[in-house]
mmCIF file with all atom_site columns, C-alpha atoms in Angstrom:
data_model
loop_
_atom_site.group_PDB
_atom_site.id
_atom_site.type_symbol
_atom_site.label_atom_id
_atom_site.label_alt_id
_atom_site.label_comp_id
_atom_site.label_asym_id
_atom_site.label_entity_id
_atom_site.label_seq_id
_atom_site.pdbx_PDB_ins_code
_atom_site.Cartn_x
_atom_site.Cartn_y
_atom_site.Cartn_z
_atom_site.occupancy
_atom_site.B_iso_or_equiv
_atom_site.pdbx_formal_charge
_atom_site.auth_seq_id
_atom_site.auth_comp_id
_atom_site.auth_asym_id
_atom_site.auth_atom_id
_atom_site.pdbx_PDB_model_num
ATOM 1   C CA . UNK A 1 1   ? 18.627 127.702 68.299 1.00 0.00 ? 48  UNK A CA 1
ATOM 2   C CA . UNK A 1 2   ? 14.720 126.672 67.580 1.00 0.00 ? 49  UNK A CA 1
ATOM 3   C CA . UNK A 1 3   ? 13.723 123.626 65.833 1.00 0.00 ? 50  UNK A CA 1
ATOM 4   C CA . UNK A 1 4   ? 13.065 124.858 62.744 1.00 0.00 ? 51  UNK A CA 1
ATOM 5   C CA . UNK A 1 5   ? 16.118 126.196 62.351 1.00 0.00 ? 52  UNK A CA 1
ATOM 6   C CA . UNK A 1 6   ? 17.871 122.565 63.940 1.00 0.00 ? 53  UNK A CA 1
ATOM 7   C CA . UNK A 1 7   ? 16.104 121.436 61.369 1.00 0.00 ? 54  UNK A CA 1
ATOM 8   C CA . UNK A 1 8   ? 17.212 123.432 57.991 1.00 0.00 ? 55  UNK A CA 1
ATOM 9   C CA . UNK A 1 9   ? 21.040 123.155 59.367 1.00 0.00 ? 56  UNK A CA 1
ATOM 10  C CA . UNK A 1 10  ? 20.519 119.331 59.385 1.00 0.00 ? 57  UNK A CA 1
ATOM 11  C CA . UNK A 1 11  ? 19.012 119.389 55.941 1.00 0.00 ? 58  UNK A CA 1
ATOM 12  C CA . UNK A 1 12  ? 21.748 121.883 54.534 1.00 0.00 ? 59  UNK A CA 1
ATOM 13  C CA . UNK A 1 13  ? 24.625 119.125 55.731 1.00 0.00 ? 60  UNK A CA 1
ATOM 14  C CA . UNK A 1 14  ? 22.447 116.238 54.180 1.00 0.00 ? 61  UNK A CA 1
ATOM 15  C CA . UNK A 1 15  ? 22.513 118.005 50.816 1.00 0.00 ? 62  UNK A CA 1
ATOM 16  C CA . UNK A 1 16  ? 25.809 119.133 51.482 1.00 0.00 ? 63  UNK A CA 1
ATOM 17  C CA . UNK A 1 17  ? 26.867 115.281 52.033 1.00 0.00 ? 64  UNK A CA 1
ATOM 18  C CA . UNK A 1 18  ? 25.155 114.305 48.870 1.00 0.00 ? 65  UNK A CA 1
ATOM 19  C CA . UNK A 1 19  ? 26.753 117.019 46.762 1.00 0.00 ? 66  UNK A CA 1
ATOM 20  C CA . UNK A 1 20  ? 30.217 115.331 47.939 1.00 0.00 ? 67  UNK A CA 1
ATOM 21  C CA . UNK A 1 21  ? 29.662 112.018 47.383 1.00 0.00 ? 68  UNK A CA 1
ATOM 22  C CA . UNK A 1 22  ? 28.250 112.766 43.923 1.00 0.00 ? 69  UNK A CA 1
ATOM 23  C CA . UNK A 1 23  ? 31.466 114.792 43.170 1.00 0.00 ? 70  UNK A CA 1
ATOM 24  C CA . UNK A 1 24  ? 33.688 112.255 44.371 1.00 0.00 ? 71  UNK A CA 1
ATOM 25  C CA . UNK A 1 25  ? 31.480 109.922 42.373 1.00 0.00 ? 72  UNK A CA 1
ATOM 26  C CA . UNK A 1 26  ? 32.078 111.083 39.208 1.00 0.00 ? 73  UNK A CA 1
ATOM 27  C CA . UNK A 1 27  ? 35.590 111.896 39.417 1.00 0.00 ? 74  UNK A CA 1
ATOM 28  C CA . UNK A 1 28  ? 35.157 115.512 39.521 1.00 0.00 ? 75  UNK A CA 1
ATOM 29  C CA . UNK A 1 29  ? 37.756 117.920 42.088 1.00 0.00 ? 76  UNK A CA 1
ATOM 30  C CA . UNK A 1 30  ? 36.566 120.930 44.014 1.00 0.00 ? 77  UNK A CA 1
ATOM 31  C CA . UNK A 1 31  ? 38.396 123.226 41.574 1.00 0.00 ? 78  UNK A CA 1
ATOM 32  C CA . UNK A 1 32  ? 36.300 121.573 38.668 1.00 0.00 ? 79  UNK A CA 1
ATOM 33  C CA . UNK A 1 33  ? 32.594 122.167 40.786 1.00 0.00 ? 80  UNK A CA 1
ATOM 34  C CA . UNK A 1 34  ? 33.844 125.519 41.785 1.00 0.00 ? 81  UNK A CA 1
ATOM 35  C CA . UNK A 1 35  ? 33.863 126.658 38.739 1.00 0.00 ? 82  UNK A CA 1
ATOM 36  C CA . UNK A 1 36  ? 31.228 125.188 37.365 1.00 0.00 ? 83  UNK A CA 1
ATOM 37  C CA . UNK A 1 37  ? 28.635 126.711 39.811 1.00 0.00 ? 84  UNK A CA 1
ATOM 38  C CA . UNK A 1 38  ? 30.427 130.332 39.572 1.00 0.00 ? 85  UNK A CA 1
ATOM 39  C CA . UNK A 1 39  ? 31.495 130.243 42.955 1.00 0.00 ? 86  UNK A CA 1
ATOM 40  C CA . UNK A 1 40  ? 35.232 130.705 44.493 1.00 0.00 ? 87  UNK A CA 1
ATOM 41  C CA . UNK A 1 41  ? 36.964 127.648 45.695 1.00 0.00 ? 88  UNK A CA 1
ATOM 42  C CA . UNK A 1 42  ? 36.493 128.955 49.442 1.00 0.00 ? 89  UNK A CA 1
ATOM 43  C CA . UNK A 1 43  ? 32.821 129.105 49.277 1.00 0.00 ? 90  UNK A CA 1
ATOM 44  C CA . UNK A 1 44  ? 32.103 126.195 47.269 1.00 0.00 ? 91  UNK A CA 1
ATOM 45  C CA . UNK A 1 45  ? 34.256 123.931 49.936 1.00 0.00 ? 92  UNK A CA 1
ATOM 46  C CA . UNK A 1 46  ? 31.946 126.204 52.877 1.00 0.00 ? 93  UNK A CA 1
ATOM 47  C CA . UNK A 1 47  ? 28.977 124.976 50.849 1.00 0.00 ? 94  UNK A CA 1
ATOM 48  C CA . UNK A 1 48  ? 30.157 121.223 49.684 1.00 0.00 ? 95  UNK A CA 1
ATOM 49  C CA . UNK A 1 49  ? 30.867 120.996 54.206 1.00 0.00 ? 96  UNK A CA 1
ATOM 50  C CA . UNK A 1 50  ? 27.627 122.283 55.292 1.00 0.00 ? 97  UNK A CA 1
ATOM 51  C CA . UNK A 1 51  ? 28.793 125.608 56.395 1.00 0.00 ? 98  UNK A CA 1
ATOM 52  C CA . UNK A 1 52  ? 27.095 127.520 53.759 1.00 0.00 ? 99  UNK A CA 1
ATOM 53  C CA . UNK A 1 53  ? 23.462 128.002 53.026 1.00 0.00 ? 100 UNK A CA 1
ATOM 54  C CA . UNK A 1 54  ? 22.778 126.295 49.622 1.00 0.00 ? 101 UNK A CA 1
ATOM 55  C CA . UNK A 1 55  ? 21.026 128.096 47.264 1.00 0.00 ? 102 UNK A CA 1
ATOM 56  C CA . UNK A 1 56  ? 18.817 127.020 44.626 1.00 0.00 ? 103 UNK A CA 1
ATOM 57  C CA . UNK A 1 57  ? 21.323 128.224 41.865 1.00 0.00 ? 104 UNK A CA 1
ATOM 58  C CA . UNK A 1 58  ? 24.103 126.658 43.434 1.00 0.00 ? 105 UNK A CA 1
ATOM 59  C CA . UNK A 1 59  ? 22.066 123.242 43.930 1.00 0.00 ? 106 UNK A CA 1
ATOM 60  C CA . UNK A 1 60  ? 20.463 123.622 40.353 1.00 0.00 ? 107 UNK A CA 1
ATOM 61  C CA . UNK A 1 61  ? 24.346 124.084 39.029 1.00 0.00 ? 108 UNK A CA 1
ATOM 62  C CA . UNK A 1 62  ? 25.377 120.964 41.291 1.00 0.00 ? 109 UNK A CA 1
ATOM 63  C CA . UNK A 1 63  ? 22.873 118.738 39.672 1.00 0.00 ? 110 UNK A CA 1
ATOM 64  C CA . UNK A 1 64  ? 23.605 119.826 36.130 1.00 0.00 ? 111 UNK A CA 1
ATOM 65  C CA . UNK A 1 65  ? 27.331 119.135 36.649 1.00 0.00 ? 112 UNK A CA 1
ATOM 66  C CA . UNK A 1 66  ? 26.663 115.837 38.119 1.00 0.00 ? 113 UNK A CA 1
ATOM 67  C CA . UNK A 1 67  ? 24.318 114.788 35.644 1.00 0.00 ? 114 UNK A CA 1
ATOM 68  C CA . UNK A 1 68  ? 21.166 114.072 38.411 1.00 0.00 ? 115 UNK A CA 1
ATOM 69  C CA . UNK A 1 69  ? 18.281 115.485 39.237 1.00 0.00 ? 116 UNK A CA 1
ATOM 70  C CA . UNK A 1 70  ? 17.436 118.067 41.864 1.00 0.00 ? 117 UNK A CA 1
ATOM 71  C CA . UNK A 1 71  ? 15.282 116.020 43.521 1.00 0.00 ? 118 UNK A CA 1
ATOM 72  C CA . UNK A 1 72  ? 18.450 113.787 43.818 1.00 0.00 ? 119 UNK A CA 1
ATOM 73  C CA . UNK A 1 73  ? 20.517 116.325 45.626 1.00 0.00 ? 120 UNK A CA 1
ATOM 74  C CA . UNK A 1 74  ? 17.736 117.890 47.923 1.00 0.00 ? 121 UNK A CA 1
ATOM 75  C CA . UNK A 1 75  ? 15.988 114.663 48.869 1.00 0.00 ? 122 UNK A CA 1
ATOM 76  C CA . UNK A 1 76  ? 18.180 111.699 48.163 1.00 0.00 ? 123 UNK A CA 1
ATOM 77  C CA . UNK A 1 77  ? 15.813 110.334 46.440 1.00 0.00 ? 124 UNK A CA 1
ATOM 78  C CA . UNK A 1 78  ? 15.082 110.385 42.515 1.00 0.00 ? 125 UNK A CA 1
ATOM 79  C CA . UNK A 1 79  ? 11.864 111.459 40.890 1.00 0.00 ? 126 UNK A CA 1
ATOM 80  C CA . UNK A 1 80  ? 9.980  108.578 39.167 1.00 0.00 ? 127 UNK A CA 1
ATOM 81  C CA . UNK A 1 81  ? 6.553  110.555 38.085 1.00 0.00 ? 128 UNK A CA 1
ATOM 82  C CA . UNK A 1 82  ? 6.259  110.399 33.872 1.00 0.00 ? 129 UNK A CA 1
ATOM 83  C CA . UNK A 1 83  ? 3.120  112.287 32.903 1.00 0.00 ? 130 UNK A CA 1
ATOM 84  C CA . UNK A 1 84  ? 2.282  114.419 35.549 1.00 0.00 ? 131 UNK A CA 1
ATOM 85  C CA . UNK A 1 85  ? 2.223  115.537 38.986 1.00 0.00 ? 132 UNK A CA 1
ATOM 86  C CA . UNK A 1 86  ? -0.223 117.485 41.412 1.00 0.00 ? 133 UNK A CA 1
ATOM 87  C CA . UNK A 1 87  ? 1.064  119.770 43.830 1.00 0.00 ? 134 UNK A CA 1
ATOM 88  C CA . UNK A 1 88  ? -1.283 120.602 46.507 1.00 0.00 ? 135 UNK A CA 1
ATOM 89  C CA . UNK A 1 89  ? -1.469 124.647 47.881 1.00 0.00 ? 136 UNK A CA 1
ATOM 90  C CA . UNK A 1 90  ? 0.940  124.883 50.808 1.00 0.00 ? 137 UNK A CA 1
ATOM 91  C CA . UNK A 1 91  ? 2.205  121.537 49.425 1.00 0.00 ? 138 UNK A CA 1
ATOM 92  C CA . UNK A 1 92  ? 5.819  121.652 47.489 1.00 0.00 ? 139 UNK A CA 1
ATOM 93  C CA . UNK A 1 93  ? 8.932  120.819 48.269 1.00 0.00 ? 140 UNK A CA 1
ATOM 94  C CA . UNK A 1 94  ? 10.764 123.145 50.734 1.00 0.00 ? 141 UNK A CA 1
ATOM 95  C CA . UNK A 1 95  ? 14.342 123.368 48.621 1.00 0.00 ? 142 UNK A CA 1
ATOM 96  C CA . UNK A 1 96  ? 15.871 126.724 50.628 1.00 0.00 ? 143 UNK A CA 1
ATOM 97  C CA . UNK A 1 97  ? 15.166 129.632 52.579 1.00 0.00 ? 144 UNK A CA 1
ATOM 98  C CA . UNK A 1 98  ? 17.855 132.655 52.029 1.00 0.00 ? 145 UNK A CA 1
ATOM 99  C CA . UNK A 1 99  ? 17.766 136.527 51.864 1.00 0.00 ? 146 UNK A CA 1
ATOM 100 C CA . UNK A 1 100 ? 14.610 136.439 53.188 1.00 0.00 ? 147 UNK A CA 1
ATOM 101 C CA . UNK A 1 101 ? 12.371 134.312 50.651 1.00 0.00 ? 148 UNK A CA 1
ATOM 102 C CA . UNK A 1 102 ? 11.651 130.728 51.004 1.00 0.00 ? 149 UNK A CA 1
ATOM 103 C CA . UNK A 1 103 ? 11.764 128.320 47.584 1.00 0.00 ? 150 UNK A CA 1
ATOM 104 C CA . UNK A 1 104 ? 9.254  125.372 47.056 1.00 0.00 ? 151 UNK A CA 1
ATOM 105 C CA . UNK A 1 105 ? 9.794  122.689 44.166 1.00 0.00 ? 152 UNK A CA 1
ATOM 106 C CA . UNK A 1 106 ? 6.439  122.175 42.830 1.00 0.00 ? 153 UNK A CA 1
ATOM 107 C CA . UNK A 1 107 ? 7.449  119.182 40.359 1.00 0.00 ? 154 UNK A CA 1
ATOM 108 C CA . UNK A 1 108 ? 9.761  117.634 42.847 1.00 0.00 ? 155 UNK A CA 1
ATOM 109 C CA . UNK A 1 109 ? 8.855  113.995 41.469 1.00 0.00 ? 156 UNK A CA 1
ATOM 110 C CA . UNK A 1 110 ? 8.368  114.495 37.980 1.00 0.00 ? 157 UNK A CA 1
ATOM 111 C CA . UNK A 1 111 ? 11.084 113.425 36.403 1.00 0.00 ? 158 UNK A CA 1
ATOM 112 C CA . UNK A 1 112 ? 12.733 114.622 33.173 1.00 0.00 ? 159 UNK A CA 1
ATOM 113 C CA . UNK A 1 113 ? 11.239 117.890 33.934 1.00 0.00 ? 160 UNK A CA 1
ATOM 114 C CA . UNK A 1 114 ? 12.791 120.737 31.160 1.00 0.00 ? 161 UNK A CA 1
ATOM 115 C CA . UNK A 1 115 ? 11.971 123.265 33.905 1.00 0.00 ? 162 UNK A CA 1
ATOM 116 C CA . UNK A 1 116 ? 11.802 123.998 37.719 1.00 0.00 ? 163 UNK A CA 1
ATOM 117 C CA . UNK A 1 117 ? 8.488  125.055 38.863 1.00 0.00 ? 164 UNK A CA 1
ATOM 118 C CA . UNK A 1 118 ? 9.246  127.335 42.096 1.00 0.00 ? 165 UNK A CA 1
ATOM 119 C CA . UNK A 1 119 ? 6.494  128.743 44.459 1.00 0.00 ? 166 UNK A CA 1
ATOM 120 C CA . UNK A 1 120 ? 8.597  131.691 46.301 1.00 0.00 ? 167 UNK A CA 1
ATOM 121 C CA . UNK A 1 121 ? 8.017  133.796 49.217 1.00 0.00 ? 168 UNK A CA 1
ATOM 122 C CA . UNK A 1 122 ? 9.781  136.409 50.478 1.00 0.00 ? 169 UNK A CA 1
ATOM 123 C CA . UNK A 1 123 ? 9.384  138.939 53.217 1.00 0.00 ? 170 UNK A CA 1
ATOM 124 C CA . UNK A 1 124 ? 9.351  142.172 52.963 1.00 0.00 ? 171 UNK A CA 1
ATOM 125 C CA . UNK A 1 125 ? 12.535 143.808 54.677 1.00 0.00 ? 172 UNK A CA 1
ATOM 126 C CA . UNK A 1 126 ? 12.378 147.814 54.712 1.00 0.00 ? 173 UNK A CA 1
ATOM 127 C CA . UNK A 1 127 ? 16.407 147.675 55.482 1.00 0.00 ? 174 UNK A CA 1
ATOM 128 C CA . UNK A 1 128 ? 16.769 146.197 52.255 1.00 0.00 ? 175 UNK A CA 1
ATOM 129 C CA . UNK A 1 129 ? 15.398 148.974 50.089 1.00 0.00 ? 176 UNK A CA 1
ATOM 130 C CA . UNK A 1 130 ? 19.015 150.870 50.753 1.00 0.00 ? 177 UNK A CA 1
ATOM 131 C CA . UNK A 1 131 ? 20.927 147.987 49.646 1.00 0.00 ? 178 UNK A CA 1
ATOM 132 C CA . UNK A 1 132 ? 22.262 147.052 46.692 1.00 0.00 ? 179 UNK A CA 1
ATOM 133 C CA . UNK A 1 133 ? 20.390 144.258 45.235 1.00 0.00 ? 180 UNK A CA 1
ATOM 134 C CA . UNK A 1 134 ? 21.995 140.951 45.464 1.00 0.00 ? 181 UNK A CA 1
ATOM 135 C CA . UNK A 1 135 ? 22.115 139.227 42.115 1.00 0.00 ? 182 UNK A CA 1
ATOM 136 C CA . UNK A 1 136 ? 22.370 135.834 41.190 1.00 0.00 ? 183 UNK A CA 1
ATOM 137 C CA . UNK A 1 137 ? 22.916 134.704 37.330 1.00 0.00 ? 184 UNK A CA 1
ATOM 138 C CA . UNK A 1 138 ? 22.119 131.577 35.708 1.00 0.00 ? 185 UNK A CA 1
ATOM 139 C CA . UNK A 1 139 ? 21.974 130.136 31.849 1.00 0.00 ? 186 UNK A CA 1
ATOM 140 C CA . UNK A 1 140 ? 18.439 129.798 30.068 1.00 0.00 ? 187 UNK A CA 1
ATOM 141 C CA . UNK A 1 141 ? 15.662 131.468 30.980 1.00 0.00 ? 188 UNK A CA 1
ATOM 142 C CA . UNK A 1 142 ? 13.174 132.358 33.701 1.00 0.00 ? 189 UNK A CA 1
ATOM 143 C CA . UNK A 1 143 ? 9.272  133.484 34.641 1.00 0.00 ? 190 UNK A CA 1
ATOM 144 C CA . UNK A 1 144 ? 8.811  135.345 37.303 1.00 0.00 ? 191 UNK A CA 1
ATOM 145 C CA . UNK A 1 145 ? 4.855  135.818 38.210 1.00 0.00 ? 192 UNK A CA 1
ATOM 146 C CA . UNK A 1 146 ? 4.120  138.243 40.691 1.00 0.00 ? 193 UNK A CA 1
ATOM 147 C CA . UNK A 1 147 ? 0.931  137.226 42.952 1.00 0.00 ? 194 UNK A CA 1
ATOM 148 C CA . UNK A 1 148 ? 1.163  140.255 45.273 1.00 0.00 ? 195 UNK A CA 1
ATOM 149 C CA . UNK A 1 149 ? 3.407  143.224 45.777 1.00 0.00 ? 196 UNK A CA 1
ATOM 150 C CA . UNK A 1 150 ? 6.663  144.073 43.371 1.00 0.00 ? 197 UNK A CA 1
ATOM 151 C CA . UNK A 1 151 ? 9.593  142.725 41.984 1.00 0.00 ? 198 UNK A CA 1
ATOM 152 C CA . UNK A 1 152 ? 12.822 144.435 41.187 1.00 0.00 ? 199 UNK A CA 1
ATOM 153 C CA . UNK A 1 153 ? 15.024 142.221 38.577 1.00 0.00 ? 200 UNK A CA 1
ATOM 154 C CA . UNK A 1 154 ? 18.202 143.283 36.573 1.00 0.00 ? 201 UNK A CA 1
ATOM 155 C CA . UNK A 1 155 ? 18.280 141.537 33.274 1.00 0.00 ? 202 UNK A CA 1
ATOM 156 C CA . UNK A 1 156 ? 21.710 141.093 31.619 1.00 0.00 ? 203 UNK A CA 1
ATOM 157 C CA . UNK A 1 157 ? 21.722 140.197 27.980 1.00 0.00 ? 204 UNK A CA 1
ATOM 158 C CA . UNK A 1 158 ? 25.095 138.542 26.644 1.00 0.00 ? 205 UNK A CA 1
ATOM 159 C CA . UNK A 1 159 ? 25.419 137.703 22.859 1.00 0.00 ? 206 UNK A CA 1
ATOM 160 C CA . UNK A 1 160 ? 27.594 134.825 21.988 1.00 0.00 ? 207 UNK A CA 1
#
């Protein structure tokens, strides 16, 4: 195992940690948090013990269920910037690296944010152009600006 990878396992059990204590915090049981970030109770115990990559939607879904920030779960720390912030190129917040793209919170210490600014990358992987795509869902709404090369998204509309 290399260092950088050393290093993303240790930050997956911090958050990991953090998620746990919050739970336990407010009162709230595994079945409860399972649910509420749309995963089965399995995964969401391999994810609340560190064996689980985190995702940004599962994190995201965390936070909102434990009424904190992001910021709170991913750093330990919470934001305290009120008018603005400035987020230097090369320069946000590494939150997660899965299915090949890296996410960066560009408003990490802003706090009271209505949105989450993301920088992502993502490699291209010619393996994955037989696959199905792997979809993720999440309330409210999303911008997705392509810099360079493509993006394939499904869009599912639900009236309530």
């Amino acid at each position: 195992m290399d260092y950088k990878t050393a290093a993303l396992d240790i930050k997956i059990r911090e958050m990991a940690s953090r998620i746990r204590e919050l739970r336990e915090l407010e009162g709230k049981t595994v079945a409860e948090m399972a649910a509420y970030t749309d995963v089965t109770q399995a995964e969401y115990e391999a994810c609340e013990s560190g064996l689980k990559d985190l995702n940004f939607a599962f994190i995201y879904r965390c936070a909102q269920a434990l009424n904190v920030n992001v910021t709170d779960i991913i750093e330990g720390i919470s934001p305290n910037l009120k008018s603005y912030t400035v987020t230097r190129k090369g320069a946000g917040q590494k939150v997660s690296q899965a299915h090949g793209m890296t996410y960066y919170n560009l408003a990490y210490a802003f706090q009271n944010r209505i949105a989450e600014p993301l920088y992502v990358k993502s490699k291209f992987n010619p393996e994955a152009q037989e696959k199905e795509i792997e979809l993720t869902t999440h309330d409210g709404q999303e911008l997705d600006l392509v810099v360079e090369g493509q993006l394939l998204v499904q869009v599912h509309l639900s009236r309530q």
